[in-house]
Amino acid sequence: MKIIVDAFGGDNAPLEIIRGCADAVKGLGVDIVLTGREQEIRRVAQENGISLERMEICDAPDVITMEDSAGDIMKAKSDCSMALGLRLLAQGKGDAFVSGGNSGALVVGATLIVKRIKGVRRIAFAPIMPKNKGCFMLIDSGANVDCKPEMLQQFGIMGSIYMEKVMGIKRPRVALANIGVEDHKGGELQHSSFALLKNSGLNFVGNIEARDIPDDAGDVIVADGFTGNVILKLYEGVALMLMGKLKDIFTHSVKNKLAAAVVLGDIKALKQNFDYNEYGGAPLMGCSKPVFKTHGSAKAKTVYNALRLTKAYVEGNVVDEIASSIARYGADEK
């Protein structure tokens, strides 16, 4: 399997990207295509003793930054490392693409260069996040601020397929983010989306309130991009705050430090459970070929996990499964 990686996508590029890719070559057995400034990639690798074995480099002179507008990937920054990677994917030069760069540009580039699966209305961000038992997918988490009910229905279909094929969850429970659990709750978007999801053939468990999301109330949480992004950012912020408070408690005094030593293993397990690095980032659901967005602050471990999930994304034949489901449902509707 060959995975194309944007070597200059993210705050810690290219060093941490290269390190993560080198680890993936060894640990996952994948081949890598790095896009970006070739001379700098080779210099950084040499200075840090990183092997570039089984890594091809495709030179791209430019980088799209977080300050650039999303549309620049098709215009002023069309020669950037992200754009080149997406073009290589569209041309069949790799099986998937991974980037930690500008999220808006990645959505625009994926939509216009790689294209959507036939019948899919919008590409969606779908991060995998921790919960009380295991993990869940939040779809959409920001790519589509304004949504139609049919889009949320497709988010549920795509998320369910990914969680089953990649994360190994049988019959994933699909829930609709809402302001109450009763069927009549929410606005027009939620009412119409509820009816479509209920009749979609998915394992739809109904509406879910935000407070119940961490407590294993669903495996796929469906939301419009505005609502999903608010949930995502609050979820991350609360987790960081709680872990920080826990650290303050255990370092407050000698007595507390001794107590921390007794439960150190449990504390590490808890921290790992809430560590976003374990999940790598978010697949872009709805692309005609696998595209994965890793965290902008990704270190080597995060990049490795993103590549691990991307490999499973390809091996799970997720794109074809989504295409088949969308086509089948469309035929049923007719």
mmCIF file of C-alpha atoms in Angstrom:
data_model
loop_
_atom_site.group_PDB
_atom_site.id
_atom_site.type_symbol
_atom_site.label_atom_id
_atom_site.label_comp_id
_atom_site.label_asym_id
_atom_site.label_seq_id
_atom_site.Cartn_x
_atom_site.Cartn_y
_atom_site.Cartn_z
ATOM 1 C CA MET A 1 0.000 0.000 0.000
ATOM 2 C CA LYS A 2 1.243 3.480 -0.885
ATOM 3 C CA ILE A 3 0.099 6.478 1.164
ATOM 4 C CA ILE A 4 0.749 10.040 0.029
ATOM 5 C CA VAL A 5 1.655 12.398 2.886
ATOM 6 C CA ASP A 6 1.834 16.187 2.938
ATOM 7 C CA ALA A 7 5.277 16.662 4.496
ATOM 8 C CA PHE A 8 4.617 20.351 5.187
ATOM 9 C CA GLY A 9 1.117 20.101 6.621
ATOM 10 C CA GLY A 10 1.078 21.075 10.289
ATOM 11 C CA ASP A 11 2.865 23.068 12.981
ATOM 12 C CA ASN A 12 5.703 20.564 13.418
ATOM 13 C CA ALA A 13 6.422 19.887 9.753
ATOM 14 C CA PRO A 14 8.465 18.503 8.225
ATOM 15 C CA LEU A 15 10.428 16.835 11.059
ATOM 16 C CA GLU A 16 7.575 15.161 12.954
ATOM 17 C CA ILE A 17 5.839 14.206 9.724
ATOM 18 C CA ILE A 18 8.958 12.459 8.451
ATOM 19 C CA ARG A 19 9.487 10.711 11.796
ATOM 20 C CA GLY A 20 5.913 9.450 11.849
ATOM 21 C CA CYS A 21 6.205 8.213 8.281
ATOM 22 C CA ALA A 22 9.469 6.405 9.040
ATOM 23 C CA ASP A 23 7.791 4.691 11.991
ATOM 24 C CA ALA A 24 4.855 3.711 9.761
ATOM 25 C CA VAL A 25 7.150 2.189 7.143
ATOM 26 C CA LYS A 26 8.609 -0.050 9.853
ATOM 27 C CA GLY A 27 5.507 -0.709 11.907
ATOM 28 C CA LEU A 28 2.779 -0.802 9.263
ATOM 29 C CA GLY A 29 4.650 -1.998 6.202
ATOM 30 C CA VAL A 30 3.384 0.848 4.013
ATOM 31 C CA ASP A 31 5.182 2.791 1.308
ATOM 32 C CA ILE A 32 5.146 6.572 1.542
ATOM 33 C CA VAL A 33 5.111 9.406 -0.985
ATOM 34 C CA LEU A 34 6.150 12.676 0.654
ATOM 35 C CA THR A 35 5.103 15.929 -1.024
ATOM 36 C CA GLY A 36 6.967 19.139 -0.281
ATOM 37 C CA ARG A 37 10.332 20.851 -0.642
ATOM 38 C CA GLU A 38 12.616 17.946 -1.459
ATOM 39 C CA GLN A 39 15.897 19.526 -0.404
ATOM 40 C CA GLU A 40 14.523 20.489 3.000
ATOM 41 C CA ILE A 41 12.999 17.036 3.535
ATOM 42 C CA ARG A 42 16.326 15.347 2.790
ATOM 43 C CA ARG A 43 18.258 17.827 4.951
ATOM 44 C CA VAL A 44 15.961 17.393 7.953
ATOM 45 C CA ALA A 45 16.021 13.615 7.599
ATOM 46 C CA GLN A 46 19.811 13.532 7.421
ATOM 47 C CA GLU A 47 20.299 15.927 10.347
ATOM 48 C CA ASN A 48 18.027 13.816 12.549
ATOM 49 C CA GLY A 49 19.193 10.393 11.439
ATOM 50 C CA ILE A 50 15.837 9.431 9.893
ATOM 51 C CA SER A 51 15.835 6.795 7.176
ATOM 52 C CA LEU A 52 13.934 7.615 3.998
ATOM 53 C CA GLU A 53 13.774 3.976 2.982
ATOM 54 C CA ARG A 54 10.574 3.162 1.035
ATOM 55 C CA MET A 55 9.787 6.885 0.854
ATOM 56 C CA GLU A 56 9.476 8.656 -2.475
ATOM 57 C CA ILE A 57 9.686 12.452 -2.521
ATOM 58 C CA CYS A 58 7.691 14.609 -4.935
ATOM 59 C CA ASP A 59 8.946 18.182 -4.913
ATOM 60 C CA ALA A 60 6.451 20.989 -4.262
ATOM 61 C CA PRO A 61 7.875 24.501 -3.945
ATOM 62 C CA ASP A 62 5.028 26.083 -1.986
ATOM 63 C CA VAL A 63 3.136 25.558 1.286
ATOM 64 C CA ILE A 64 -0.434 26.567 2.081
ATOM 65 C CA THR A 65 -0.520 28.090 5.553
ATOM 66 C CA MET A 66 -3.304 28.388 8.122
ATOM 67 C CA GLU A 67 -3.579 32.072 7.210
ATOM 68 C CA ASP A 68 -4.256 31.394 3.521
ATOM 69 C CA SER A 69 -7.849 31.236 2.331
ATOM 70 C CA ALA A 70 -9.301 27.816 1.483
ATOM 71 C CA GLY A 71 -9.683 28.709 -2.190
ATOM 72 C CA ASP A 72 -5.963 29.471 -2.548
ATOM 73 C CA ILE A 73 -5.288 25.756 -2.997
ATOM 74 C CA MET A 74 -6.839 26.022 -6.470
ATOM 75 C CA LYS A 75 -5.295 29.396 -7.340
ATOM 76 C CA ALA A 76 -2.378 31.202 -5.669
ATOM 77 C CA LYS A 77 -1.127 28.074 -3.870
ATOM 78 C CA SER A 78 -1.843 25.467 -6.545
ATOM 79 C CA ASP A 79 1.823 24.363 -6.357
ATOM 80 C CA CYS A 80 1.727 23.684 -2.622
ATOM 81 C CA SER A 81 2.479 20.314 -1.029
ATOM 82 C CA MET A 82 -1.190 19.691 -0.193
ATOM 83 C CA ALA A 83 -2.419 20.382 -3.727
ATOM 84 C CA LEU A 84 0.271 18.146 -5.222
ATOM 85 C CA GLY A 85 -0.643 15.316 -2.869
ATOM 86 C CA LEU A 86 -4.320 15.557 -3.798
ATOM 87 C CA ARG A 87 -3.471 15.590 -7.514
ATOM 88 C CA LEU A 88 -1.279 12.507 -7.122
ATOM 89 C CA LEU A 89 -4.143 10.745 -5.333
ATOM 90 C CA ALA A 90 -6.606 11.717 -8.071
ATOM 91 C CA GLN A 91 -4.154 10.407 -10.673
ATOM 92 C CA GLY A 92 -3.904 7.037 -8.943
ATOM 93 C CA LYS A 93 -0.304 7.552 -7.771
ATOM 94 C CA GLY A 94 -1.235 6.408 -4.266
ATOM 95 C CA ASP A 95 -4.002 4.694 -2.304
ATOM 96 C CA ALA A 96 -4.745 7.523 0.155
ATOM 97 C CA PHE A 97 -3.658 11.016 1.199
ATOM 98 C CA VAL A 98 -2.855 12.394 4.662
ATOM 99 C CA SER A 99 -2.342 16.048 5.623
ATOM 100 C CA GLY A 100 -2.269 18.112 8.792
ATOM 101 C CA GLY A 101 -2.537 21.402 6.929
ATOM 102 C CA ASN A 102 -5.225 24.040 6.420
ATOM 103 C CA SER A 103 -8.563 22.267 7.022
ATOM 104 C CA GLY A 104 -10.625 24.503 4.758
ATOM 105 C CA ALA A 105 -8.149 24.142 1.922
ATOM 106 C CA LEU A 106 -8.140 20.369 2.358
ATOM 107 C CA VAL A 107 -11.935 20.224 2.034
ATOM 108 C CA VAL A 108 -11.898 22.471 -1.041
ATOM 109 C CA GLY A 109 -9.029 20.536 -2.617
ATOM 110 C CA ALA A 110 -10.555 17.159 -1.842
ATOM 111 C CA THR A 111 -13.872 18.275 -3.317
ATOM 112 C CA LEU A 112 -12.497 19.846 -6.500
ATOM 113 C CA ILE A 113 -9.438 17.679 -7.177
ATOM 114 C CA VAL A 114 -10.226 14.233 -5.777
ATOM 115 C CA LYS A 115 -14.016 14.760 -6.148
ATOM 116 C CA ARG A 116 -16.902 13.368 -4.139
ATOM 117 C CA ILE A 117 -18.331 9.875 -4.325
ATOM 118 C CA LYS A 118 -21.180 9.902 -6.827
ATOM 119 C CA GLY A 119 -24.396 10.820 -5.013
ATOM 120 C CA VAL A 120 -22.669 12.235 -1.910
ATOM 121 C CA ARG A 121 -23.813 15.807 -1.369
ATOM 122 C CA ARG A 122 -20.977 17.096 0.819
ATOM 123 C CA ILE A 123 -17.627 15.955 2.164
ATOM 124 C CA ALA A 124 -17.645 15.884 5.982
ATOM 125 C CA PHE A 125 -15.021 16.019 8.735
ATOM 126 C CA ALA A 126 -15.439 13.018 11.009
ATOM 127 C CA PRO A 127 -13.028 12.882 13.982
ATOM 128 C CA ILE A 128 -12.833 9.762 16.141
ATOM 129 C CA MET A 129 -13.117 10.740 19.795
ATOM 130 C CA PRO A 130 -12.932 8.974 23.169
ATOM 131 C CA LYS A 131 -15.964 8.143 25.290
ATOM 132 C CA ASN A 132 -16.621 6.162 28.455
ATOM 133 C CA LYS A 133 -16.380 2.884 26.558
ATOM 134 C CA GLY A 134 -14.243 3.011 23.430
ATOM 135 C CA CYS A 135 -14.685 5.782 20.887
ATOM 136 C CA PHE A 136 -17.245 7.480 18.666
ATOM 137 C CA MET A 137 -17.341 9.428 15.404
ATOM 138 C CA LEU A 138 -18.617 13.006 15.286
ATOM 139 C CA ILE A 139 -19.847 13.811 11.763
ATOM 140 C CA ASP A 140 -19.857 16.618 10.594
ATOM 141 C CA SER A 141 -17.481 18.536 12.844
ATOM 142 C CA GLY A 142 -17.053 21.709 10.826
ATOM 143 C CA ALA A 143 -16.831 21.239 7.066
ATOM 144 C CA ASN A 144 -20.485 22.175 6.432
ATOM 145 C CA VAL A 145 -21.928 24.926 8.607
ATOM 146 C CA ASP A 146 -25.277 24.930 6.795
ATOM 147 C CA CYS A 147 -26.772 21.507 6.112
ATOM 148 C CA LYS A 148 -29.878 19.942 4.631
ATOM 149 C CA PRO A 149 -31.584 16.859 6.092
ATOM 150 C CA GLU A 150 -30.378 14.646 3.238
ATOM 151 C CA MET A 151 -26.802 15.578 4.099
ATOM 152 C CA LEU A 152 -27.224 14.501 7.719
ATOM 153 C CA GLN A 153 -28.748 11.235 6.547
ATOM 154 C CA GLN A 154 -25.683 10.613 4.380
ATOM 155 C CA PHE A 155 -23.392 11.534 7.291
ATOM 156 C CA GLY A 156 -25.071 8.759 9.271
ATOM 157 C CA ILE A 157 -24.624 6.248 6.454
ATOM 158 C CA MET A 158 -20.965 7.131 5.877
ATOM 159 C CA GLY A 159 -20.123 7.219 9.583
ATOM 160 C CA SER A 160 -21.758 3.868 10.223
ATOM 161 C CA ILE A 161 -19.755 2.215 7.442
ATOM 162 C CA TYR A 162 -16.455 3.683 8.670
ATOM 163 C CA MET A 163 -17.025 2.671 12.293
ATOM 164 C CA GLU A 164 -17.847 -0.868 11.258
ATOM 165 C CA LYS A 165 -15.129 -1.387 8.634
ATOM 166 C CA VAL A 166 -12.280 0.568 10.269
ATOM 167 C CA MET A 167 -13.019 0.628 13.997
ATOM 168 C CA GLY A 168 -14.569 -2.860 14.136
ATOM 169 C CA ILE A 169 -17.897 -1.921 15.715
ATOM 170 C CA LYS A 170 -20.748 -4.182 14.592
ATOM 171 C CA ARG A 171 -24.051 -2.418 13.895
ATOM 172 C CA PRO A 172 -22.828 1.002 15.101
ATOM 173 C CA ARG A 173 -25.451 2.999 16.966
ATOM 174 C CA VAL A 174 -26.243 6.211 15.094
ATOM 175 C CA ALA A 175 -27.602 9.171 17.073
ATOM 176 C CA LEU A 176 -28.663 12.692 16.115
ATOM 177 C CA ALA A 177 -27.235 15.545 18.205
ATOM 178 C CA ASN A 178 -30.171 17.548 19.532
ATOM 179 C CA ILE A 179 -31.420 19.657 22.451
ATOM 180 C CA GLY A 180 -33.516 16.789 23.843
ATOM 181 C CA VAL A 181 -34.055 13.074 23.383
ATOM 182 C CA GLU A 182 -37.751 13.257 22.510
ATOM 183 C CA ASP A 183 -38.662 12.689 18.859
ATOM 184 C CA HIS A 184 -40.210 16.145 18.477
ATOM 185 C CA LYS A 185 -37.196 18.108 19.790
ATOM 186 C CA GLY A 186 -35.132 20.506 17.692
ATOM 187 C CA GLY A 187 -35.810 22.704 14.691
ATOM 188 C CA GLU A 188 -36.856 21.928 11.151
ATOM 189 C CA LEU A 189 -33.438 20.480 10.247
ATOM 190 C CA GLN A 190 -33.495 18.072 13.186
ATOM 191 C CA HIS A 191 -37.129 17.036 12.593
ATOM 192 C CA SER A 192 -36.548 16.201 8.928
ATOM 193 C CA SER A 193 -33.180 14.568 9.590
ATOM 194 C CA PHE A 194 -34.687 12.429 12.350
ATOM 195 C CA ALA A 195 -37.324 11.052 9.957
ATOM 196 C CA LEU A 196 -34.738 10.266 7.263
ATOM 197 C CA LEU A 197 -32.349 8.575 9.690
ATOM 198 C CA LYS A 198 -35.161 6.573 11.247
ATOM 199 C CA ASN A 199 -36.092 5.142 7.836
ATOM 200 C CA SER A 200 -32.523 4.685 6.568
ATOM 201 C CA GLY A 201 -31.972 1.104 7.708
ATOM 202 C CA LEU A 202 -29.203 2.237 10.054
ATOM 203 C CA ASN A 203 -29.090 1.259 13.717
ATOM 204 C CA PHE A 204 -30.581 4.655 14.577
ATOM 205 C CA VAL A 205 -31.122 5.160 18.309
ATOM 206 C CA GLY A 206 -32.760 8.589 18.073
ATOM 207 C CA ASN A 207 -31.848 11.987 19.461
ATOM 208 C CA ILE A 208 -29.000 12.487 21.898
ATOM 209 C CA GLU A 209 -28.147 15.412 24.180
ATOM 210 C CA ALA A 210 -24.574 16.676 24.275
ATOM 211 C CA ARG A 211 -24.170 15.703 27.947
ATOM 212 C CA ASP A 212 -24.808 12.033 27.082
ATOM 213 C CA ILE A 213 -22.228 11.834 24.280
ATOM 214 C CA PRO A 214 -19.275 10.969 26.590
ATOM 215 C CA ASP A 215 -21.274 8.226 28.304
ATOM 216 C CA ASP A 216 -21.427 5.710 25.447
ATOM 217 C CA ALA A 217 -24.846 6.788 24.145
ATOM 218 C CA GLY A 218 -23.867 6.307 20.485
ATOM 219 C CA ASP A 219 -21.081 5.242 18.124
ATOM 220 C CA VAL A 220 -21.829 7.768 15.359
ATOM 221 C CA ILE A 221 -23.037 11.213 16.402
ATOM 222 C CA VAL A 222 -24.615 13.055 13.468
ATOM 223 C CA ALA A 223 -24.723 16.862 13.434
ATOM 224 C CA ASP A 224 -24.580 19.834 11.103
ATOM 225 C CA GLY A 225 -21.078 21.277 10.892
ATOM 226 C CA PHE A 226 -21.805 24.251 13.161
ATOM 227 C CA THR A 227 -23.219 22.139 15.980
ATOM 228 C CA GLY A 228 -20.572 19.456 15.518
ATOM 229 C CA ASN A 229 -17.702 21.925 15.692
ATOM 230 C CA VAL A 230 -19.044 23.450 18.902
ATOM 231 C CA ILE A 231 -19.325 19.974 20.434
ATOM 232 C CA LEU A 232 -15.810 19.083 19.261
ATOM 233 C CA LYS A 233 -14.113 22.196 20.643
ATOM 234 C CA LEU A 234 -15.965 22.067 23.973
ATOM 235 C CA TYR A 235 -15.228 18.341 24.319
ATOM 236 C CA GLU A 236 -11.513 18.902 23.748
ATOM 237 C CA GLY A 237 -11.412 21.908 26.071
ATOM 238 C CA VAL A 238 -13.149 20.170 28.963
ATOM 239 C CA ALA A 239 -10.885 17.106 28.624
ATOM 240 C CA LEU A 240 -7.737 19.271 28.716
ATOM 241 C CA MET A 241 -9.050 21.255 31.676
ATOM 242 C CA LEU A 242 -9.926 18.141 33.687
ATOM 243 C CA MET A 243 -6.557 16.514 33.003
ATOM 244 C CA GLY A 244 -4.857 19.752 34.047
ATOM 245 C CA LYS A 245 -6.862 19.917 37.272
ATOM 246 C CA LEU A 246 -6.020 16.286 38.002
ATOM 247 C CA LYS A 247 -2.326 17.039 37.543
ATOM 248 C CA ASP A 248 -2.599 20.031 39.893
ATOM 249 C CA ILE A 249 -4.187 17.839 42.578
ATOM 250 C CA PHE A 250 -1.538 15.128 42.392
ATOM 251 C CA THR A 251 1.377 17.593 42.430
ATOM 252 C CA HIS A 252 -0.034 19.824 45.166
ATOM 253 C CA SER A 253 1.844 18.233 48.066
ATOM 254 C CA VAL A 254 4.185 15.405 49.008
ATOM 255 C CA LYS A 255 1.201 13.420 50.302
ATOM 256 C CA ASN A 256 -0.621 13.841 47.004
ATOM 257 C CA LYS A 257 2.487 12.884 45.035
ATOM 258 C CA LEU A 258 2.736 9.660 47.029
ATOM 259 C CA ALA A 259 -0.937 8.964 46.325
ATOM 260 C CA ALA A 260 -0.318 9.601 42.644
ATOM 261 C CA ALA A 261 2.515 7.073 42.640
ATOM 262 C CA VAL A 262 0.136 4.401 43.931
ATOM 263 C CA VAL A 263 -2.359 4.933 41.084
ATOM 264 C CA LEU A 264 0.168 5.956 38.427
ATOM 265 C CA GLY A 265 -0.800 3.144 36.049
ATOM 266 C CA ASP A 266 -4.478 4.078 36.208
ATOM 267 C CA ILE A 267 -3.679 7.757 35.659
ATOM 268 C CA LYS A 268 -1.623 6.942 32.569
ATOM 269 C CA ALA A 269 -4.436 4.757 31.222
ATOM 270 C CA LEU A 270 -6.929 7.591 31.767
ATOM 271 C CA LYS A 271 -4.660 10.089 30.051
ATOM 272 C CA GLN A 272 -4.192 7.739 27.103
ATOM 273 C CA ASN A 273 -7.962 7.296 26.826
ATOM 274 C CA PHE A 274 -8.400 11.055 26.409
ATOM 275 C CA ASP A 275 -5.315 11.578 24.241
ATOM 276 C CA TYR A 276 -6.317 12.705 20.731
ATOM 277 C CA ASN A 277 -2.974 11.442 19.460
ATOM 278 C CA GLU A 278 -4.298 7.887 19.782
ATOM 279 C CA TYR A 279 -6.872 8.563 17.064
ATOM 280 C CA GLY A 280 -4.660 10.522 14.677
ATOM 281 C CA GLY A 281 -7.246 12.950 13.372
ATOM 282 C CA ALA A 282 -10.299 12.743 11.142
ATOM 283 C CA PRO A 283 -11.178 11.040 7.863
ATOM 284 C CA LEU A 284 -12.835 13.213 5.252
ATOM 285 C CA MET A 285 -15.939 11.182 4.560
ATOM 286 C CA GLY A 286 -17.446 11.312 1.081
ATOM 287 C CA CYS A 287 -14.237 11.641 -0.981
ATOM 288 C CA SER A 288 -13.923 9.333 -3.977
ATOM 289 C CA LYS A 289 -10.587 8.187 -2.521
ATOM 290 C CA PRO A 290 -9.416 8.062 1.117
ATOM 291 C CA VAL A 291 -8.317 11.431 2.510
ATOM 292 C CA PHE A 292 -7.356 11.798 6.185
ATOM 293 C CA LYS A 293 -6.841 15.036 8.131
ATOM 294 C CA THR A 294 -4.383 14.711 10.981
ATOM 295 C CA HIS A 295 -4.101 17.245 13.797
ATOM 296 C CA GLY A 296 -2.277 20.460 12.933
ATOM 297 C CA SER A 297 -0.113 20.077 16.046
ATOM 298 C CA ALA A 298 0.665 16.451 15.219
ATOM 299 C CA LYS A 299 3.854 14.877 16.514
ATOM 300 C CA ALA A 300 5.315 11.639 15.141
ATOM 301 C CA LYS A 301 3.018 9.443 17.254
ATOM 302 C CA THR A 302 -0.068 11.203 15.908
ATOM 303 C CA VAL A 303 1.160 10.899 12.322
ATOM 304 C CA TYR A 304 1.804 7.193 12.841
ATOM 305 C CA ASN A 305 -1.711 6.644 14.196
ATOM 306 C CA ALA A 306 -3.200 8.670 11.349
ATOM 307 C CA LEU A 307 -1.387 6.420 8.885
ATOM 308 C CA ARG A 308 -2.539 3.334 10.797
ATOM 309 C CA LEU A 309 -6.167 4.401 10.520
ATOM 310 C CA THR A 310 -5.689 5.454 6.897
ATOM 311 C CA LYS A 311 -4.364 1.986 6.103
ATOM 312 C CA ALA A 312 -7.464 0.474 7.728
ATOM 313 C CA TYR A 313 -9.594 2.989 5.780
ATOM 314 C CA VAL A 314 -8.190 1.600 2.519
ATOM 315 C CA GLU A 315 -8.256 -2.052 3.582
ATOM 316 C CA GLY A 316 -11.853 -1.723 4.771
ATOM 317 C CA ASN A 317 -12.896 -0.717 1.258
ATOM 318 C CA VAL A 318 -14.832 2.114 2.866
ATOM 319 C CA VAL A 319 -15.155 4.277 -0.258
ATOM 320 C CA ASP A 320 -16.731 1.484 -2.317
ATOM 321 C CA GLU A 321 -19.002 0.532 0.574
ATOM 322 C CA ILE A 322 -20.230 4.121 0.855
ATOM 323 C CA ALA A 323 -20.716 4.407 -2.916
ATOM 324 C CA SER A 324 -22.749 1.209 -2.928
ATOM 325 C CA SER A 325 -24.912 2.297 0.018
ATOM 326 C CA ILE A 326 -25.558 5.781 -1.361
ATOM 327 C CA ALA A 327 -26.454 4.361 -4.784
ATOM 328 C CA ARG A 328 -28.699 1.703 -3.260
ATOM 329 C CA TYR A 329 -30.531 4.178 -1.066
ATOM 330 C CA GLY A 330 -30.948 6.576 -3.988
ATOM 331 C CA ALA A 331 -32.458 3.761 -6.048
ATOM 332 C CA ASP A 332 -34.783 2.872 -3.183
ATOM 333 C CA GLU A 333 -35.944 6.471 -2.984
ATOM 334 C CA LYS A 334 -36.842 6.468 -6.673
#
